[in-house]
Amino acid sequence: MSTSKLFSSFFLCFMFVLFVLDPANAQGLKVGFYAKTCPEAEFIVKKVITRTMSVAPSLAGPLLRMHFHDCFVRGCDGSVLLNSSTKQAEKDAVPNLSLRGFQIIDNVKSALEKACPGVVSCADIVALVARDVVAASKGPSWEVETGRRDGRISNLIEALLNLIPPFANITILKNDFLQKGLSVKDLVVLSGGHTIGTSHCSSFTNRLYNFTGKGIVGDADSTLDPNYVLRLKSRCKPNDVTTLVEMDPGSFKTFDEDYYTLVAKRRGLFQSDSALLNDPETKAYVKLQASTHGSTFFKDFGVSMVNMGRIGVLTGNGGEIRKQCSRVN
């Protein structure tokens, strides 16, 4: 490769990293972005979500997760919503096949288009819906920065490369969050989103059966509470890909700090949950939130959600405002 080509390749890679990490990319965001162009926008979103949660509260977890999965691939640009006739979009990637609630996003978009045609982006809808489902689940509320525009590209391979797997260790977790411009505290705080929702057995059965790969009977992950292993085995048999298990048993429809109590007791469902005990900073936070001295989780969660919502956003003249969230204009 010539020197000039090598420099060009390096420069393009550098600019991509800079785009993802540089907080300046989020300068077009602000609280109340639609105050003049669509003053009822947030009220309309909340109205649809309130109605949805009254009949389908189990959608809170998936709709919160959708925001995570959107932001970690190409930034918070609504690309997770796009369809592909060849099944090559982000939503077609294995980690996204269990996402639910796309119709709810469409319902919100339809309501907003009636009130303010072509104004509110799908990317902002995903962010606002995430806040409102958490609040509807007895969790915190926070001021959501808006002003994102919608991306035009959605790629299955990028989803596979960027979404953090449930078996990630603490090194992978910290590195992946750092690459997105997020801190170690953001990592442990946002992991608390697992307090609501369910998971398929296939995301964690490797911890229950033949964990070390040596074929030993009863070979489970030693970092899991043995009693919890027995409970999970009663629900999930090897190769079970259909059964759903509560991520926060007993309160999976309520947003609370119980997640940290479970992790502290070695009952975090995923390896990525248990991994939080393998780093001094994340372990200290888990112990703090699990203590009886008062939790800061609600306040912290809002702050970290705002931080995540700034990842790689398109603002100004970037991207577009989709008329339908599932396809580009």
Protein backbone atom coordinates (compact mmCIF):
# COMPACT_ATOMS: atom_id res chain seq x y z
CA MET A 1 0.00 0.00 0.00
CA SER A 2 1.38 3.44 -0.90
CA THR A 3 2.08 6.01 1.80
CA SER A 4 -0.71 8.25 0.55
CA LYS A 5 -3.25 5.41 0.58
CA LEU A 6 -2.12 4.33 4.03
CA PHE A 7 -2.54 7.88 5.34
CA SER A 8 -5.98 8.16 3.74
CA SER A 9 -7.13 4.91 5.35
CA PHE A 10 -5.82 5.98 8.75
CA PHE A 11 -7.49 9.39 8.42
CA LEU A 12 -10.88 7.87 7.57
CA CYS A 13 -10.67 5.50 10.54
CA PHE A 14 -9.64 8.37 12.80
CA MET A 15 -12.53 10.52 11.62
CA PHE A 16 -14.99 7.67 12.24
CA VAL A 17 -13.74 7.19 15.81
CA LEU A 18 -13.78 10.94 16.35
CA PHE A 19 -17.35 11.11 15.08
CA VAL A 20 -18.49 8.44 17.50
CA LEU A 21 -16.64 9.71 20.54
CA ASP A 22 -16.52 13.48 20.14
CA PRO A 23 -19.21 15.08 22.35
CA ALA A 24 -19.37 17.94 19.84
CA ASN A 25 -21.53 15.72 17.64
CA ALA A 26 -24.28 16.03 20.24
CA GLN A 27 -24.24 19.84 20.25
CA GLY A 28 -27.40 19.94 18.14
CA LEU A 29 -29.34 18.21 20.90
CA LYS A 30 -31.22 20.08 23.58
CA VAL A 31 -34.11 19.62 25.95
CA GLY A 32 -37.27 21.01 24.36
CA PHE A 33 -35.99 20.91 20.79
CA TYR A 34 -39.57 20.71 19.48
CA ALA A 35 -40.96 23.46 21.74
CA LYS A 36 -41.84 25.65 18.75
CA THR A 37 -42.17 23.17 15.88
CA CYS A 38 -44.24 20.53 17.72
CA PRO A 39 -44.97 21.74 21.27
CA GLU A 40 -47.17 18.74 22.13
CA ALA A 41 -44.62 16.16 20.95
CA GLU A 42 -43.61 14.76 24.33
CA PHE A 43 -47.19 14.79 25.58
CA ILE A 44 -48.28 12.80 22.53
CA VAL A 45 -45.54 10.22 23.07
CA LYS A 46 -46.42 9.86 26.74
CA LYS A 47 -50.12 9.47 25.93
CA VAL A 48 -49.47 6.57 23.56
CA ILE A 49 -47.07 4.90 26.00
CA THR A 50 -49.42 5.30 28.96
CA ARG A 51 -52.15 3.60 26.95
CA THR A 52 -49.77 0.85 25.82
CA MET A 53 -48.41 0.13 29.30
CA SER A 54 -51.93 -0.16 30.70
CA VAL A 55 -52.57 -3.19 28.49
CA ALA A 56 -49.07 -4.53 27.76
CA PRO A 57 -46.67 -3.66 30.61
CA SER A 58 -44.28 -6.43 29.52
CA LEU A 59 -43.28 -4.25 26.56
CA ALA A 60 -41.41 -1.84 28.84
CA GLY A 61 -38.24 -3.95 28.89
CA PRO A 62 -38.08 -4.51 25.12
CA LEU A 63 -38.75 -0.84 24.34
CA LEU A 64 -36.01 0.27 26.74
CA ARG A 65 -33.66 -2.30 25.23
CA MET A 66 -34.47 -0.99 21.75
CA HIS A 67 -32.90 2.36 22.62
CA PHE A 68 -29.72 0.61 23.81
CA HIS A 69 -29.51 -1.46 20.64
CA ASP A 70 -30.12 1.57 18.46
CA CYS A 71 -27.43 3.71 20.08
CA PHE A 72 -24.72 1.05 20.13
CA VAL A 73 -24.90 0.54 16.35
CA ARG A 74 -24.16 3.64 14.21
CA GLY A 75 -25.25 5.88 17.09
CA CYS A 76 -28.76 6.90 18.17
CA ASP A 77 -30.16 7.34 14.65
CA GLY A 78 -33.20 5.07 14.55
CA SER A 79 -31.40 2.61 12.27
CA VAL A 80 -32.62 -0.34 14.34
CA LEU A 81 -36.13 0.41 13.07
CA LEU A 82 -35.39 0.06 9.36
CA ASN A 83 -36.65 -2.94 7.38
CA SER A 84 -34.68 -4.74 4.70
CA SER A 85 -36.25 -6.71 1.85
CA THR A 86 -33.16 -8.97 1.91
CA LYS A 87 -33.17 -9.34 5.73
CA GLN A 88 -29.81 -7.57 6.07
CA ALA A 89 -30.83 -4.74 8.41
CA GLU A 90 -29.89 -4.36 12.09
CA LYS A 91 -33.21 -5.81 13.23
CA ASP A 92 -32.40 -9.02 11.31
CA ALA A 93 -29.23 -9.66 13.35
CA VAL A 94 -29.54 -12.48 15.89
CA PRO A 95 -29.20 -10.20 18.96
CA ASN A 96 -32.14 -8.13 17.67
CA LEU A 97 -34.50 -10.94 16.71
CA SER A 98 -36.01 -10.87 20.19
CA LEU A 99 -36.71 -7.13 20.12
CA ARG A 100 -40.39 -6.31 20.42
CA GLY A 101 -42.47 -3.14 20.28
CA PHE A 102 -41.80 -1.90 16.76
CA GLN A 103 -45.54 -1.43 16.27
CA ILE A 104 -45.63 0.82 19.33
CA ILE A 105 -42.96 3.05 17.79
CA ASP A 106 -45.07 3.14 14.61
CA ASN A 107 -48.13 4.10 16.64
CA VAL A 108 -46.26 6.97 18.25
CA LYS A 109 -44.95 8.10 14.87
CA SER A 110 -48.45 8.06 13.35
CA ALA A 111 -49.81 10.17 16.19
CA LEU A 112 -46.96 12.67 15.81
CA GLU A 113 -47.33 12.84 12.03
CA LYS A 114 -50.98 13.79 12.45
CA ALA A 115 -50.07 16.62 14.78
CA CYS A 116 -46.77 17.76 13.23
CA PRO A 117 -46.02 16.19 9.83
CA GLY A 118 -42.34 15.64 9.07
CA VAL A 119 -41.03 17.19 12.29
CA VAL A 120 -40.19 14.58 14.96
CA SER A 121 -37.53 12.00 14.11
CA CYS A 122 -37.86 8.29 14.75
CA ALA A 123 -34.54 8.40 16.61
CA ASP A 124 -36.02 10.89 19.08
CA ILE A 125 -39.16 8.79 19.40
CA VAL A 126 -37.07 5.78 20.50
CA ALA A 127 -35.31 7.93 23.12
CA LEU A 128 -38.54 9.45 24.44
CA VAL A 129 -40.31 6.09 24.55
CA ALA A 130 -37.43 4.60 26.56
CA ARG A 131 -37.84 7.32 29.18
CA ASP A 132 -41.62 6.97 29.31
CA VAL A 133 -41.70 3.17 29.67
CA VAL A 134 -39.24 3.41 32.56
CA ALA A 135 -41.40 6.05 34.26
CA ALA A 136 -44.52 3.97 33.61
CA SER A 137 -42.79 1.03 35.34
CA LYS A 138 -42.45 3.05 38.57
CA GLY A 139 -38.94 4.11 37.65
CA PRO A 140 -37.37 7.55 37.26
CA SER A 141 -38.10 10.17 34.67
CA TRP A 142 -35.54 12.52 33.19
CA GLU A 143 -35.31 15.33 30.66
CA VAL A 144 -34.57 13.83 27.25
CA GLU A 145 -32.42 15.82 24.86
CA THR A 146 -33.97 15.85 21.39
CA GLY A 147 -32.95 17.04 17.97
CA ARG A 148 -31.65 13.77 16.53
CA ARG A 149 -32.19 13.02 12.87
CA ASP A 150 -32.73 9.62 11.30
CA GLY A 151 -30.01 7.59 9.61
CA ARG A 152 -30.44 6.03 6.19
CA ILE A 153 -28.24 2.95 6.68
CA SER A 154 -28.96 -0.21 8.67
CA ASN A 155 -26.56 -3.11 8.46
CA LEU A 156 -26.82 -6.59 10.00
CA ILE A 157 -23.04 -7.08 10.25
CA GLU A 158 -22.60 -3.79 12.14
CA ALA A 159 -25.15 -4.96 14.68
CA LEU A 160 -23.26 -8.22 15.20
CA LEU A 161 -19.99 -6.33 15.66
CA ASN A 162 -21.28 -3.62 18.00
CA LEU A 163 -23.92 -5.15 20.26
CA ILE A 164 -22.49 -6.45 23.52
CA PRO A 165 -23.20 -10.17 24.04
CA PRO A 166 -24.66 -11.48 27.33
CA PHE A 167 -21.50 -13.55 27.88
CA ALA A 168 -19.16 -10.51 27.83
CA ASN A 169 -16.56 -10.29 30.58
CA ILE A 170 -15.69 -7.08 32.41
CA THR A 171 -12.79 -6.24 30.07
CA ILE A 172 -15.02 -6.44 27.01
CA LEU A 173 -17.76 -4.46 28.73
CA LYS A 174 -15.45 -1.63 29.77
CA ASN A 175 -13.75 -1.45 26.37
CA ASP A 176 -17.03 -1.44 24.44
CA PHE A 177 -18.49 1.32 26.59
CA LEU A 178 -15.29 3.34 26.32
CA GLN A 179 -15.39 3.07 22.53
CA LYS A 180 -18.84 4.66 22.65
CA GLY A 181 -17.63 7.50 24.84
CA LEU A 182 -19.26 6.11 27.98
CA SER A 183 -17.67 5.70 31.41
CA VAL A 184 -17.33 2.74 33.73
CA LYS A 185 -20.05 4.28 35.87
CA ASP A 186 -22.33 4.48 32.82
CA LEU A 187 -21.67 0.76 32.31
CA VAL A 188 -22.72 -0.32 35.78
CA VAL A 189 -25.66 2.12 35.89
CA LEU A 190 -27.08 1.19 32.50
CA SER A 191 -26.71 -2.50 33.32
CA GLY A 192 -29.42 -1.79 35.88
CA GLY A 193 -31.85 -1.62 32.98
CA HIS A 194 -32.02 -5.40 33.40
CA THR A 195 -34.34 -4.74 36.32
CA ILE A 196 -37.26 -4.94 33.87
CA GLY A 197 -37.94 -7.45 31.15
CA THR A 198 -37.32 -11.09 30.32
CA SER A 199 -34.73 -13.14 28.46
CA HIS A 200 -34.78 -16.30 26.40
CA CYS A 201 -33.03 -19.25 28.03
CA SER A 202 -30.59 -19.39 25.12
CA SER A 203 -28.92 -16.19 26.37
CA PHE A 204 -27.65 -17.85 29.55
CA THR A 205 -28.04 -21.68 29.43
CA ASN A 206 -24.32 -21.95 28.69
CA ARG A 207 -23.89 -21.02 32.37
CA LEU A 208 -26.05 -23.95 33.49
CA TYR A 209 -24.84 -26.87 31.40
CA ASN A 210 -21.26 -27.90 30.50
CA PHE A 211 -19.97 -24.42 31.27
CA THR A 212 -16.30 -25.38 31.07
CA GLY A 213 -16.81 -27.59 28.01
CA LYS A 214 -15.38 -30.64 29.80
CA GLY A 215 -18.61 -32.63 29.75
CA ILE A 216 -18.77 -32.87 33.55
CA VAL A 217 -22.22 -33.60 34.99
CA GLY A 218 -23.59 -30.55 36.81
CA ASP A 219 -20.90 -28.34 35.28
CA ALA A 220 -22.39 -24.88 35.93
CA ASP A 221 -20.82 -21.44 36.19
CA SER A 222 -19.27 -21.31 39.67
CA THR A 223 -19.92 -17.55 39.88
CA LEU A 224 -23.66 -18.26 40.06
CA ASP A 225 -25.43 -19.01 43.33
CA PRO A 226 -25.97 -22.83 43.25
CA ASN A 227 -29.57 -22.45 44.41
CA TYR A 228 -30.22 -20.01 41.57
CA VAL A 229 -28.67 -22.50 39.14
CA LEU A 230 -31.17 -25.14 40.27
CA ARG A 231 -34.07 -22.73 39.83
CA LEU A 232 -32.94 -21.77 36.34
CA LYS A 233 -32.43 -25.40 35.33
CA SER A 234 -36.02 -26.11 36.34
CA ARG A 235 -37.12 -23.54 33.76
CA CYS A 236 -34.52 -23.98 31.03
CA LYS A 237 -33.43 -27.28 29.55
CA PRO A 238 -30.41 -27.56 27.21
CA ASN A 239 -31.10 -26.14 23.74
CA ASP A 240 -34.28 -24.36 24.92
CA VAL A 241 -34.73 -21.34 22.63
CA THR A 242 -38.34 -20.43 23.40
CA THR A 243 -38.84 -20.16 27.18
CA LEU A 244 -38.69 -16.70 28.71
CA VAL A 245 -37.25 -16.05 32.17
CA GLU A 246 -37.57 -12.92 34.29
CA MET A 247 -34.31 -10.98 34.49
CA ASP A 248 -35.28 -9.58 37.91
CA PRO A 249 -37.40 -12.37 39.47
CA GLY A 250 -40.37 -11.11 41.42
CA SER A 251 -40.33 -7.54 40.10
CA PHE A 252 -39.51 -7.78 36.40
CA LYS A 253 -42.31 -5.33 35.56
CA THR A 254 -41.14 -2.80 38.16
CA PHE A 255 -38.12 -0.57 37.62
CA ASP A 256 -36.19 -0.65 40.90
CA GLU A 257 -32.73 -1.24 42.38
CA ASP A 258 -33.41 -4.93 43.13
CA TYR A 259 -31.19 -5.84 40.17
CA TYR A 260 -28.14 -4.85 42.20
CA THR A 261 -29.28 -6.89 45.19
CA LEU A 262 -29.48 -9.93 42.93
CA VAL A 263 -26.07 -9.30 41.37
CA ALA A 264 -24.52 -8.85 44.82
CA LYS A 265 -25.99 -12.24 45.81
CA ARG A 266 -24.47 -13.86 42.69
CA ARG A 267 -27.85 -14.09 41.01
CA GLY A 268 -27.21 -11.92 37.97
CA LEU A 269 -28.78 -13.76 35.04
CA PHE A 270 -26.11 -13.06 32.42
CA GLN A 271 -22.34 -13.42 32.57
CA SER A 272 -22.23 -9.69 31.84
CA ASP A 273 -24.23 -9.10 35.03
CA SER A 274 -21.93 -11.25 37.15
CA ALA A 275 -18.93 -9.55 35.55
CA LEU A 276 -19.79 -6.36 37.42
CA LEU A 277 -18.37 -8.01 40.55
CA ASN A 278 -14.97 -8.42 38.86
CA ASP A 279 -13.98 -4.75 38.81
CA PRO A 280 -13.44 -2.58 41.91
CA GLU A 281 -15.46 0.38 40.61
CA THR A 282 -18.44 -1.56 39.30
CA LYS A 283 -18.46 -3.87 42.33
CA ALA A 284 -18.49 -0.88 44.70
CA TYR A 285 -21.48 0.59 42.86
CA VAL A 286 -23.36 -2.72 42.96
CA LYS A 287 -22.75 -2.99 46.71
CA LEU A 288 -23.82 0.62 47.27
CA GLN A 289 -27.12 0.23 45.45
CA ALA A 290 -27.79 -3.10 47.17
CA SER A 291 -27.26 -1.57 50.61
CA THR A 292 -30.00 -0.22 52.86
CA HIS A 293 -28.45 3.25 53.05
CA GLY A 294 -30.42 4.73 50.18
CA SER A 295 -29.98 4.20 46.46
CA THR A 296 -28.75 6.78 43.94
CA PHE A 297 -29.72 4.51 41.05
CA PHE A 298 -32.76 6.44 39.82
CA LYS A 299 -30.87 9.72 39.54
CA ASP A 300 -27.81 8.03 38.06
CA PHE A 301 -29.86 6.15 35.48
CA GLY A 302 -31.31 9.34 34.03
CA VAL A 303 -27.84 10.88 33.73
CA SER A 304 -26.38 7.81 32.04
CA MET A 305 -29.34 7.52 29.65
CA VAL A 306 -28.71 11.11 28.54
CA ASN A 307 -25.04 10.24 28.02
CA MET A 308 -25.95 7.19 25.95
CA GLY A 309 -28.46 9.20 23.97
CA ARG A 310 -25.62 11.40 22.66
CA ILE A 311 -23.70 8.57 20.96
CA GLY A 312 -23.01 9.30 17.29
CA VAL A 313 -26.16 11.38 16.74
CA LEU A 314 -27.06 13.01 13.45
CA THR A 315 -28.16 16.63 13.84
CA GLY A 316 -28.55 19.74 11.71
CA ASN A 317 -28.60 18.72 8.06
CA GLY A 318 -27.45 15.16 8.69
CA GLY A 319 -29.74 12.25 7.90
CA GLU A 320 -33.45 12.89 7.47
CA ILE A 321 -36.79 12.95 9.26
CA ARG A 322 -38.47 9.73 8.17
CA LYS A 323 -42.15 9.73 7.32
CA GLN A 324 -42.32 6.08 8.33
CA CYS A 325 -39.87 4.68 10.87
CA SER A 326 -39.37 1.38 9.10
CA ARG A 327 -38.10 2.82 5.80
CA VAL A 328 -36.09 5.72 4.46
CA ASN A 329 -37.90 8.52 2.63
